[in-house]
mmCIF file of C-alpha atoms and ligand atoms in Angstrom:
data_model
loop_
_atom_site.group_PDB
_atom_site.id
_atom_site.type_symbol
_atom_site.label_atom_id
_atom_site.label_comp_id
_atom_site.label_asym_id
_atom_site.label_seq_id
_atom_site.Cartn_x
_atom_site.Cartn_y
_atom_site.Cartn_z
ATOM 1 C CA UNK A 1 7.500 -14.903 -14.276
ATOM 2 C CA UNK A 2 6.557 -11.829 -15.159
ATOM 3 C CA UNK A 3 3.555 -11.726 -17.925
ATOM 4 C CA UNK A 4 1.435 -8.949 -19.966
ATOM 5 C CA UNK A 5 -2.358 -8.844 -18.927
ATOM 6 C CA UNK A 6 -3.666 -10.417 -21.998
ATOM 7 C CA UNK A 7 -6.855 -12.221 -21.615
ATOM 8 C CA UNK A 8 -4.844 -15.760 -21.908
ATOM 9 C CA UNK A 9 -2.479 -14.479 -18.762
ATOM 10 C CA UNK A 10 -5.587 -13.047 -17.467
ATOM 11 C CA UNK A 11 -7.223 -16.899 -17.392
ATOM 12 C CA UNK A 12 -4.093 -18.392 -16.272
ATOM 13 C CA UNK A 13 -3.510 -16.231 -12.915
ATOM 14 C CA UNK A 14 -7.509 -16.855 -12.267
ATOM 15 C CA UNK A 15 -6.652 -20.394 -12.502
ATOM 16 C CA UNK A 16 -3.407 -20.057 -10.313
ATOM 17 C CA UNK A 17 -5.669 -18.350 -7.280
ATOM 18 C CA UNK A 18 -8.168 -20.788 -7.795
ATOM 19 C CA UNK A 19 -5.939 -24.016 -7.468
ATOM 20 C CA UNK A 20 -4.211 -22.374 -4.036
ATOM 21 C CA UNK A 21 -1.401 -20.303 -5.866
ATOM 22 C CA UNK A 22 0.091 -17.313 -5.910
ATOM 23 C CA UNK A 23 -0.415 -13.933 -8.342
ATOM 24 C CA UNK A 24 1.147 -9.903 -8.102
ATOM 25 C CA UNK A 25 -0.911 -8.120 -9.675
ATOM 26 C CA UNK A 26 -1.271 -4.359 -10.251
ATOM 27 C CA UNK A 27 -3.726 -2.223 -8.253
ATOM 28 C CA UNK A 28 -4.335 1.458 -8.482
ATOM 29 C CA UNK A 29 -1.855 2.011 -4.778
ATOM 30 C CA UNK A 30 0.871 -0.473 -5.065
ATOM 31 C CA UNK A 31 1.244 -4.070 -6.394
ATOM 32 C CA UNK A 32 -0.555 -6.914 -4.341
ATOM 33 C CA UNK A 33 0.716 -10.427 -3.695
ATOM 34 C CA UNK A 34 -3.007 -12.292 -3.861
ATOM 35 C CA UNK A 35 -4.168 -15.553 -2.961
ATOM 36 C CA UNK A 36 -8.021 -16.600 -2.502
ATOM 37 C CA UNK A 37 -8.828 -15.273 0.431
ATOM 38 C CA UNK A 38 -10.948 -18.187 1.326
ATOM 39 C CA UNK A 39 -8.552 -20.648 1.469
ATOM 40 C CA UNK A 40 -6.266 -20.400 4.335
ATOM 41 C CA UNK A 41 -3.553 -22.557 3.075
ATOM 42 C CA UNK A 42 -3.492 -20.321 -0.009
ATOM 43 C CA UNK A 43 -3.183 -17.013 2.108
ATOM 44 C CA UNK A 44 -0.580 -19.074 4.595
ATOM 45 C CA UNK A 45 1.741 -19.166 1.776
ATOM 46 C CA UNK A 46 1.697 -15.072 1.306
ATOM 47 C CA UNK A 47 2.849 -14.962 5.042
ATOM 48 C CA UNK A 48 5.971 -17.807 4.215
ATOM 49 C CA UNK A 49 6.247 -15.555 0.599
ATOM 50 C CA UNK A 50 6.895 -12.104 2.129
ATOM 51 C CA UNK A 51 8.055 -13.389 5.940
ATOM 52 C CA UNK A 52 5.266 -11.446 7.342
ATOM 53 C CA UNK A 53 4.744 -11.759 10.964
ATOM 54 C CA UNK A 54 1.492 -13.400 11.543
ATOM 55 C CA UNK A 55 -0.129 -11.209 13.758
ATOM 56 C CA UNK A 56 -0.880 -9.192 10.885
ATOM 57 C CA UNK A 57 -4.081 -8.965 8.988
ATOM 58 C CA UNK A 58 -4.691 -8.485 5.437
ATOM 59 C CA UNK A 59 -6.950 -6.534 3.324
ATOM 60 C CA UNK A 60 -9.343 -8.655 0.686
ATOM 61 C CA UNK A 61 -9.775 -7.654 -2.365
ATOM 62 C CA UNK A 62 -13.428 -7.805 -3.834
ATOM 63 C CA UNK A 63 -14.872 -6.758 -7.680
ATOM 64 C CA UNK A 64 -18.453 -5.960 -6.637
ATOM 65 C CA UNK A 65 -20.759 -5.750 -4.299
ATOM 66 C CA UNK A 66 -22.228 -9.172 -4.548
ATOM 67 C CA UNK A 67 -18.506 -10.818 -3.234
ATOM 68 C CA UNK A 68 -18.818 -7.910 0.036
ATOM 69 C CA UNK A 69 -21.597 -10.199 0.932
ATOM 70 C CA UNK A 70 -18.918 -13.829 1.431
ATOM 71 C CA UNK A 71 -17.069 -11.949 3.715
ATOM 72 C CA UNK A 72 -18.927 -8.887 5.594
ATOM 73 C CA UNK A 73 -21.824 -9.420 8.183
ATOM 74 C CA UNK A 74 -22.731 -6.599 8.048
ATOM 75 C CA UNK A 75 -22.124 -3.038 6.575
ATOM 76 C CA UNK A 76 -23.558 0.297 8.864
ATOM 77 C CA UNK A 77 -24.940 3.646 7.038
ATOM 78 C CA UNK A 78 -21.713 5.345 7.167
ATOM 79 C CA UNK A 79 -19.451 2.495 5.207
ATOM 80 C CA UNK A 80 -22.238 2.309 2.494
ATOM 81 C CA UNK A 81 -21.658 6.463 1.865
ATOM 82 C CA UNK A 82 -17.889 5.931 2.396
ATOM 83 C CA UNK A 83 -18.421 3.240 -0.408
ATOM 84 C CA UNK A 84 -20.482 4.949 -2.804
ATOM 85 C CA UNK A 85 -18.172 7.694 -3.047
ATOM 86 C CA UNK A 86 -14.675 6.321 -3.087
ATOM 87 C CA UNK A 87 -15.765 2.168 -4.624
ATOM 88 C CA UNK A 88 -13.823 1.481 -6.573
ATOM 89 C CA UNK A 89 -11.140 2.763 -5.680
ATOM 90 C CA UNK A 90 -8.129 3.485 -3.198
ATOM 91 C CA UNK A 91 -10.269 2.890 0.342
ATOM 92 C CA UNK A 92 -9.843 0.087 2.398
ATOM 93 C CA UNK A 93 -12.791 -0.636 5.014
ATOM 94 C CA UNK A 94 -12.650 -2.972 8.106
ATOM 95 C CA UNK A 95 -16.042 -4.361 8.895
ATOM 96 C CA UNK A 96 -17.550 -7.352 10.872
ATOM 97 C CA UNK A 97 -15.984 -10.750 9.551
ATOM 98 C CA UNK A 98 -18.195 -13.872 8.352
ATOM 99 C CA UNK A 99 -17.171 -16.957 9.268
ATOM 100 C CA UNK A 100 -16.186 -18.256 5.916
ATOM 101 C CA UNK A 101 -13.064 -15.757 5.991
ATOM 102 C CA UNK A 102 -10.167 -18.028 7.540
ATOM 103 C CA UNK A 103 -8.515 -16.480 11.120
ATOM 104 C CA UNK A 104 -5.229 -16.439 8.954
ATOM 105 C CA UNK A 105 -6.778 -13.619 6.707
ATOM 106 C CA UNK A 106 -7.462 -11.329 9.835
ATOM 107 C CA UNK A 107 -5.019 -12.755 12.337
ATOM 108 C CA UNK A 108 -7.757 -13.831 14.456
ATOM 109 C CA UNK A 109 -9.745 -10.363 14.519
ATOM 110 C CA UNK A 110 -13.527 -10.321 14.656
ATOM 111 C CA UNK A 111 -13.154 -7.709 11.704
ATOM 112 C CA UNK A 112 -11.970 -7.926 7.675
ATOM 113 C CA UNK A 113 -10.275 -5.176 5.969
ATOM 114 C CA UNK A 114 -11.863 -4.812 2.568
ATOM 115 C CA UNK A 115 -10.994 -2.695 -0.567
ATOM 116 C CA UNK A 116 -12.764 -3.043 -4.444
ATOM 117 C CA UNK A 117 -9.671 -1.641 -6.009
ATOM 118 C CA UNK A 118 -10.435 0.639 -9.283
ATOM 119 C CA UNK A 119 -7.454 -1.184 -11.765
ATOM 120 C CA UNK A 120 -8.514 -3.001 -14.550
ATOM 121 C CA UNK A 121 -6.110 -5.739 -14.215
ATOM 122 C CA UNK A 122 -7.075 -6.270 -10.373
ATOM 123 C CA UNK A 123 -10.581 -6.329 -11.685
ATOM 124 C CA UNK A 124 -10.318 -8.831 -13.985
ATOM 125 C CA UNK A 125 -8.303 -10.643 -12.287
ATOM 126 C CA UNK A 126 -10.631 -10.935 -8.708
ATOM 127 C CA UNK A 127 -13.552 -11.388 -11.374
ATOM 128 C CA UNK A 128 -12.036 -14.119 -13.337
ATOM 129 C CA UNK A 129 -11.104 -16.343 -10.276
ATOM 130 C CA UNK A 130 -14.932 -15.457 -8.839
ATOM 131 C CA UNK A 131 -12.870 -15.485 -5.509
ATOM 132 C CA UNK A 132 -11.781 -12.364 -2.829
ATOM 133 C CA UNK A 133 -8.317 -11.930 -2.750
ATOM 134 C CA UNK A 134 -6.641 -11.464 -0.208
ATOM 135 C CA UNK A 135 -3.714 -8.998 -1.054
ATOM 136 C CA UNK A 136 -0.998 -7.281 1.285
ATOM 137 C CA UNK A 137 1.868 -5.103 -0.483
ATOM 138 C CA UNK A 138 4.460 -7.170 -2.892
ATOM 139 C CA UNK A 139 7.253 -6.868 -0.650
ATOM 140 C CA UNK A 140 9.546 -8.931 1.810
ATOM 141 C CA UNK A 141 7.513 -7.349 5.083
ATOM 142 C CA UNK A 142 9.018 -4.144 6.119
ATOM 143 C CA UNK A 143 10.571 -3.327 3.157
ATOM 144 C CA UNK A 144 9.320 -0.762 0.477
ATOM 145 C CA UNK A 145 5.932 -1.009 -1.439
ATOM 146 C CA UNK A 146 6.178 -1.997 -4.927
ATOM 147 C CA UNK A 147 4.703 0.362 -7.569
ATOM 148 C CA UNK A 148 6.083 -1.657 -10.615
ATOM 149 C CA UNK A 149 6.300 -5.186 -11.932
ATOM 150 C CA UNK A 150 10.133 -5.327 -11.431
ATOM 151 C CA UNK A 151 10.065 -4.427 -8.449
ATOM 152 C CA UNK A 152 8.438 -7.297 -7.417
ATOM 153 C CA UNK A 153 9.978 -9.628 -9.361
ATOM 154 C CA UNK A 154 13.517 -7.967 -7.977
ATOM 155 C CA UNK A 155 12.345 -9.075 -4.458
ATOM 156 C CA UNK A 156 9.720 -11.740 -4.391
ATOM 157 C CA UNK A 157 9.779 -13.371 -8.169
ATOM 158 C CA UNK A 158 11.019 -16.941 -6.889
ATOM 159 C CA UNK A 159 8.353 -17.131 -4.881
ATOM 160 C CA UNK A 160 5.303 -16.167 -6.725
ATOM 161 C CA UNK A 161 3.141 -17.979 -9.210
ATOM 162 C CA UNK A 162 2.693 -15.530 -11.843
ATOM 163 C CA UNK A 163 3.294 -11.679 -12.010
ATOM 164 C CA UNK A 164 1.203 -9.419 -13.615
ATOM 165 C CA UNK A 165 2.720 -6.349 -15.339
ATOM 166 C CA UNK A 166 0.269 -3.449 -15.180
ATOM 167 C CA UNK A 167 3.143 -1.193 -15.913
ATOM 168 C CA UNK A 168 3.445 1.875 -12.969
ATOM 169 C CA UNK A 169 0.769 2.304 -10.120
ATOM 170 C CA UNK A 170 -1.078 5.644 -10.429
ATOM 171 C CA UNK A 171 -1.021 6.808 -6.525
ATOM 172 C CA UNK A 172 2.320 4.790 -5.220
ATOM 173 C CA UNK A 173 1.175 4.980 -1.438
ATOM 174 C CA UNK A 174 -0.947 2.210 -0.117
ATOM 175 C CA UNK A 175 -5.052 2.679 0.488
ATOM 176 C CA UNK A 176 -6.463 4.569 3.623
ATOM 177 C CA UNK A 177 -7.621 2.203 5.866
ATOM 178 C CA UNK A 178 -10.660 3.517 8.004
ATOM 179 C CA UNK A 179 -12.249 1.345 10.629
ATOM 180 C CA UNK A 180 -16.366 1.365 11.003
ATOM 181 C CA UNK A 181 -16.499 0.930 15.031
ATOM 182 C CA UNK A 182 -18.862 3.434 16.952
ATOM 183 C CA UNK A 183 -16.951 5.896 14.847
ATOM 184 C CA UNK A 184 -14.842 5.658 11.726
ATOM 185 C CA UNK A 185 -11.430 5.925 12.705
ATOM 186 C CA UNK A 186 -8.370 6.413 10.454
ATOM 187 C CA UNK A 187 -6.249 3.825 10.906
ATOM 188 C CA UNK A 188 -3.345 4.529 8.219
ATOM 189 C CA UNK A 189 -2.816 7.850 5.328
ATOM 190 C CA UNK A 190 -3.057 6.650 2.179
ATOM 191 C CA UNK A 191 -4.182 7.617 -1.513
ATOM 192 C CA UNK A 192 -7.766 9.148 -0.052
ATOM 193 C CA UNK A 193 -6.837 11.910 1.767
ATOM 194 C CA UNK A 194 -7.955 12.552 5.113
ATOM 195 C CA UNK A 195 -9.957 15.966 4.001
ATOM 196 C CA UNK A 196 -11.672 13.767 0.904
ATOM 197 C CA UNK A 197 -12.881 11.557 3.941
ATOM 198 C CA UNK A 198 -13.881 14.472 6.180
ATOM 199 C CA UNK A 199 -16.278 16.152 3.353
ATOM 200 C CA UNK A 200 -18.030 12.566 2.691
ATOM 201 C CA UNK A 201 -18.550 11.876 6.398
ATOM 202 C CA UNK A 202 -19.493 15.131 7.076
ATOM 203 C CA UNK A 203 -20.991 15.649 11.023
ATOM 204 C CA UNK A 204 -19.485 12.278 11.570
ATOM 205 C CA UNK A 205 -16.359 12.683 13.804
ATOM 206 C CA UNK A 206 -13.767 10.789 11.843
ATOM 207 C CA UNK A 207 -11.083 9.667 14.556
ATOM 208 C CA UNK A 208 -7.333 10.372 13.330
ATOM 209 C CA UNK A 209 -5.559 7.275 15.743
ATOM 210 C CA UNK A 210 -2.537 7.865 16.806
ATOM 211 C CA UNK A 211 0.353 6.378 15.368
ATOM 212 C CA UNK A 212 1.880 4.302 18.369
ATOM 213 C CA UNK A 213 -0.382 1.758 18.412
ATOM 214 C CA UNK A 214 0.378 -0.869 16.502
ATOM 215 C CA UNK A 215 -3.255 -1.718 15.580
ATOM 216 C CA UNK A 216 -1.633 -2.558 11.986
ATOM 217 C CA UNK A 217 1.819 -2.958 11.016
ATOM 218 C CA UNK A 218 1.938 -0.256 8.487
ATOM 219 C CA UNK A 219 0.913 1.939 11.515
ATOM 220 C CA UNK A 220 4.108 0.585 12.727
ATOM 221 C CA UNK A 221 7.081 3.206 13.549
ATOM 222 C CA UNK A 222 9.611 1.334 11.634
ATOM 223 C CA UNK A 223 7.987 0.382 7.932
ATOM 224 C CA UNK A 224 8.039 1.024 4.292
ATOM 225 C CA UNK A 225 11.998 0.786 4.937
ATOM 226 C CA UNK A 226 14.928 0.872 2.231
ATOM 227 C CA UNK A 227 17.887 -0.738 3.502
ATOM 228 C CA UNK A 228 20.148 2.372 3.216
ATOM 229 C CA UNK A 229 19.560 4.765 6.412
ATOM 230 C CA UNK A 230 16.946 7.603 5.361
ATOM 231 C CA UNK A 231 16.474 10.528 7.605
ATOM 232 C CA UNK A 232 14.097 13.083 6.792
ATOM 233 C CA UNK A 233 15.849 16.762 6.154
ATOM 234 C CA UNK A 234 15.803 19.668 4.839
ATOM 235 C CA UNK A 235 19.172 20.457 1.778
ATOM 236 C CA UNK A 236 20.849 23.112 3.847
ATOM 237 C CA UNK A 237 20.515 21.042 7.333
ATOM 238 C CA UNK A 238 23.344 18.608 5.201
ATOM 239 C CA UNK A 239 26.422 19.827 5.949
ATOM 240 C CA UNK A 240 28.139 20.100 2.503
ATOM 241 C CA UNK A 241 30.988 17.629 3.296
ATOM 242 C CA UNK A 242 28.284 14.917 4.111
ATOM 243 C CA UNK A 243 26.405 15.688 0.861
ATOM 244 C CA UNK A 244 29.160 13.860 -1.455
ATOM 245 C CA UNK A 245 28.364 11.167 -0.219
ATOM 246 C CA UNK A 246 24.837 10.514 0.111
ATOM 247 C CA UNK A 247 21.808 10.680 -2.026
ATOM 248 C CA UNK A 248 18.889 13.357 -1.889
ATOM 249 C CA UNK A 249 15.182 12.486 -2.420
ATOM 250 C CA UNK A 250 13.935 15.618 -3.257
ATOM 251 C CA UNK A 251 10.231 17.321 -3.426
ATOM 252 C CA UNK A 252 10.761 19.765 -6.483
ATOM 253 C CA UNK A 253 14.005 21.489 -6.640
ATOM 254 C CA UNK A 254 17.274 19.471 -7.418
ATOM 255 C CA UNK A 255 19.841 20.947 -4.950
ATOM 256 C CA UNK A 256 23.335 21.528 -4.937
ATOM 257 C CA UNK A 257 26.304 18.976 -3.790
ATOM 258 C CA UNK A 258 24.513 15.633 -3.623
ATOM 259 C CA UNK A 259 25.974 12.701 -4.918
ATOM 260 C CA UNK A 260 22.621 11.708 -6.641
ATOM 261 C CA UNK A 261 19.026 13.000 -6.538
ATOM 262 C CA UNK A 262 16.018 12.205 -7.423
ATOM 263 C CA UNK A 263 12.892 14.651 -7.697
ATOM 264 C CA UNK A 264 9.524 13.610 -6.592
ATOM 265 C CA UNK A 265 7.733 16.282 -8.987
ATOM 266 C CA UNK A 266 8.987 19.340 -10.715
ATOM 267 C CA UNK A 267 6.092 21.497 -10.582
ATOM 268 C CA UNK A 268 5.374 20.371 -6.925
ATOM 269 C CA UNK A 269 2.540 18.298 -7.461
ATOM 270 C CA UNK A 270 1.678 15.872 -4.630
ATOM 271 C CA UNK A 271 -0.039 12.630 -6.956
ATOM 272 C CA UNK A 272 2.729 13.222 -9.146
ATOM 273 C CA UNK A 273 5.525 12.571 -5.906
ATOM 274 C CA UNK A 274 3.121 10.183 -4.346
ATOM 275 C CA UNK A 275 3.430 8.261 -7.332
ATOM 276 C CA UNK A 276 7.186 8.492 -7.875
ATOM 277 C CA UNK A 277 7.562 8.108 -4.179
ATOM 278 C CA UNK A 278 8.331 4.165 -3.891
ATOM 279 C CA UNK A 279 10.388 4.286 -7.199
ATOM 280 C CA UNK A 280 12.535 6.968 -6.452
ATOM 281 C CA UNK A 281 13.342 5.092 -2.644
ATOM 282 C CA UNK A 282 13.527 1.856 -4.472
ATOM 283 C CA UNK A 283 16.224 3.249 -7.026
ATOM 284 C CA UNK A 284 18.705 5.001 -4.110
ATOM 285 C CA UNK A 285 18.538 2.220 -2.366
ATOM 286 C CA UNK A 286 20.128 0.277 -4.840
ATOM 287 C CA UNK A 287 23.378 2.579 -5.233
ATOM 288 C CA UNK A 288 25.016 1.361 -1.862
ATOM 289 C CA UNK A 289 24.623 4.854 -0.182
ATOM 290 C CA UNK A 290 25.856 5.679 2.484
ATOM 291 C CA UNK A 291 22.366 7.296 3.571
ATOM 292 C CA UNK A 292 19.597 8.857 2.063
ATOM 293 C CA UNK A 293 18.332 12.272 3.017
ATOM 294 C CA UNK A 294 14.725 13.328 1.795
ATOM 295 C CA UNK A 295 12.985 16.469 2.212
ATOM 296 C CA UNK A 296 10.086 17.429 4.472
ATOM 297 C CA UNK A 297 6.587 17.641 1.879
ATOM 298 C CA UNK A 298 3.789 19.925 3.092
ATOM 299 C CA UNK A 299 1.622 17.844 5.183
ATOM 300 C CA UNK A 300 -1.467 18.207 3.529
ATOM 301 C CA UNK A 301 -3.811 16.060 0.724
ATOM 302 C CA UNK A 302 -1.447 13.260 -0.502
ATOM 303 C CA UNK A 303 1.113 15.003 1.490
ATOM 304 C CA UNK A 304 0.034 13.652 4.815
ATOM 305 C CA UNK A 305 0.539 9.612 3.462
ATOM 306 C CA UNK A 306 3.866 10.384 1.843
ATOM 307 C CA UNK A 307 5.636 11.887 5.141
ATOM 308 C CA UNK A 308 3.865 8.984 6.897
ATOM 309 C CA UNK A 309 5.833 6.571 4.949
ATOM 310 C CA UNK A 310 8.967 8.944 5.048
ATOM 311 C CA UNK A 311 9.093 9.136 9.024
ATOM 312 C CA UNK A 312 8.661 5.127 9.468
ATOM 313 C CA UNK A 313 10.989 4.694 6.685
ATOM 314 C CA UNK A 314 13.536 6.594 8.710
ATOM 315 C CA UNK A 315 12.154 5.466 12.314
HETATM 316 O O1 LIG B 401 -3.199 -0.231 -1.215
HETATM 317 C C1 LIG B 401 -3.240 -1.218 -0.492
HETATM 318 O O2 LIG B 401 -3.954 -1.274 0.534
HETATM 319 C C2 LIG B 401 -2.367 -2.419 -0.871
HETATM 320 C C3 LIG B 401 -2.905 -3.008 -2.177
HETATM 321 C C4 LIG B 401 -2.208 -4.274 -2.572
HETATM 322 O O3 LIG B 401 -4.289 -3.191 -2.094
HETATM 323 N N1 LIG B 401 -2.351 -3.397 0.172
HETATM 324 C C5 LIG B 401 -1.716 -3.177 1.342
HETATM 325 O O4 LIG B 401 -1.751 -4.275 2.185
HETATM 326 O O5 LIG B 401 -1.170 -2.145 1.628
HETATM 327 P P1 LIG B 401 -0.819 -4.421 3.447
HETATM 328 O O6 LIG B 401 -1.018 -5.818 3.931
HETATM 329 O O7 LIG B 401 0.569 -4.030 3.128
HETATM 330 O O8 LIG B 401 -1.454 -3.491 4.499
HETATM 331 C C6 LIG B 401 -2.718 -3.822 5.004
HETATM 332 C C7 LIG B 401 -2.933 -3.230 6.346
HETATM 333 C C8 LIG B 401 -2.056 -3.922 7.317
HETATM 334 O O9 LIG B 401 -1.255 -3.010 8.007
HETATM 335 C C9 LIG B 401 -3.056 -4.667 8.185
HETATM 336 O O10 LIG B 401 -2.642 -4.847 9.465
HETATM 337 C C10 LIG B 401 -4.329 -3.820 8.076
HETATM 338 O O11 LIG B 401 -4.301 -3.442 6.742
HETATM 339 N N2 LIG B 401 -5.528 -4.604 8.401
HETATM 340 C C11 LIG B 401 -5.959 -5.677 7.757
HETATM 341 N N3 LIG B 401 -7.031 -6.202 8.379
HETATM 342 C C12 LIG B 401 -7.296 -5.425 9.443
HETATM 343 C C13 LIG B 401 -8.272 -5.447 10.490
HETATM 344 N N4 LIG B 401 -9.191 -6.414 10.560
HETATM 345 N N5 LIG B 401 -8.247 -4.489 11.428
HETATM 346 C C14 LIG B 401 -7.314 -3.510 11.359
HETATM 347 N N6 LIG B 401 -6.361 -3.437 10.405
HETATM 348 C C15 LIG B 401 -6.338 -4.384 9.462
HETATM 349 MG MG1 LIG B 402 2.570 -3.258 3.068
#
């Protein structure tokens, strides 16, 4: 059921996470499906929810400091700057585990990805239930991210609890995830872009890995995928024949001889077609296309986490 974020709703999802349930709920990137993340029969039932291969960690959601400490041994110089600049807020961080955060949360890892997301609702929400939650995207696995309550309830709503409406996500592309080994590494794009990172870390050598290894799924080639085909191309590499027929996700120009397009942002703006990324992908895959084209975006800022998601959508 999908519910407003009054303060009653508000007290009834705490109580649903507390008693081993399942809430959506909006966060700044993408909606989460959350469970206390210290309760591994909880958190089993978000694997069974989005058929999520179990090999795959998830990220816990914390209000404030003080919860960091039930689930992080430890946290080096470099994650507490990293922290103080983007907390709360769109960063993920993976850090030494305690033992109090079940093997189901981190698929066995010696390590927990952790985020303090900057929404209101997710705030409330985490400090309400006085629990972490751990949260992975809305979505059947491998499918799109959800930026909107109906999208969630489209694909998941018999099989959560309670869904919170926090109306649109503000970014629509899923954290940055940076690992604290030896030396930060970048383990997925997201809604802090890599050059925010670089001018916080400064002399630190921020390692970019590379994409093939599967060290989380959304590093995965094939993710983040609508059912209808997507390939990634520019308008006039369509021959016009083939246009009639399928759709066009566009960066800021509609162009000629699609069947249907969509425009990520008119006046080019990268937060703006971040945001509208998930939407738009989420609406043409619902006309029964017979593929979806979408155009190349310039590879920088924001730009970098939307054509990641483009090239595994169409891997
Ligand atoms: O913006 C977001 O991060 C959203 C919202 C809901 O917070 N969540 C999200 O979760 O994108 P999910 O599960 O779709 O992606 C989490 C990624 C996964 O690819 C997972 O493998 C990785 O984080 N991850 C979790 N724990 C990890 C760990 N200990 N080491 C490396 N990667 C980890
Ligand atoms: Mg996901």
């Amino acid at each position: 059921m999908v519910v407003p974020p009054t303060p009653a709703n508000l007290e009834r999802a705490a109580q649903i996470i507390c008693s081993g349930g399942l809430v959506a709920f909006p966060t700044e990137t993408v909606y989460g499906l959350g469970a206390n993340a210290l309760d591994a029969t909880a958190v089993a039932k978000i694997f069974e929810a989005k058929q999520r291969p179990s090999f795959d960690p998830l990220i816990v959601h914390i209000s404030d400091r003080e919860m960091l400490q039930q689930v992080v041994r430890e946290v080096p110089a470099v994650a507490e700057k990293l922290m103080a600049r983007f907390w709360p807020g769109p960063l993920t961080l993976v850090l030494p585990k305690l033992e109090a955060v079940p093997g189901i949360v981190t698929a066995g890892l010696p390590t927990v990805a952790v985020r303090m997301p900057a929404h209101p609702v997710a705030q409330a929400l985490i400090r309400k239930a006085g629990v972490p939650i751990a949260a992975p995207s809305a979505n059947p696995f491998g499918y799109l991210s959800p930026t909107r309550a109906e999208h969630v309830e489209r694909m998941l709503g018999h099989r959560v609890d309670l869904i919170l409406d926090g109306g649109s996500t503000l970014f629509g592309v899923e954290s940055t995830i940076v690992l604290l080994a030896e030396k930060p590494v970048l383990l997925r794009h997201g809604a802090v872009p890599l050059e925010e990172l670089e001018r916080v870390l400064g002399t630190v050598a921020l390692q970019v890995e590379a994409s093939e290894k599967p060290l989380v799924p959304g590093q995965l080639p094939q993710h983040y995928a609508p059912r209808t085909p997507i390939r990634i191309a520019a308008p006039e590499e369509v021959p016009s024949a083939l246009r009639k027929r399928v759709g066009y996700l566009a960066f800021r120009e509609v162009p000629k001889g699609f069947k249907v397009v969509k425009v990520l942002s008119p006046t080019g703006n990268l937060l703006e077609a971040a945001a509208h990324l998930f939407e738009a992908l989420h609406q043409l895959d619902r006309l029964g296309l017979e593929a979806i084209y979408a155009e190349p975006i310039p590879e920088v800022g924001l730009g970098r986490a939307i054509m990641d998601r483009l090239r595994r959508a169409s891997a």
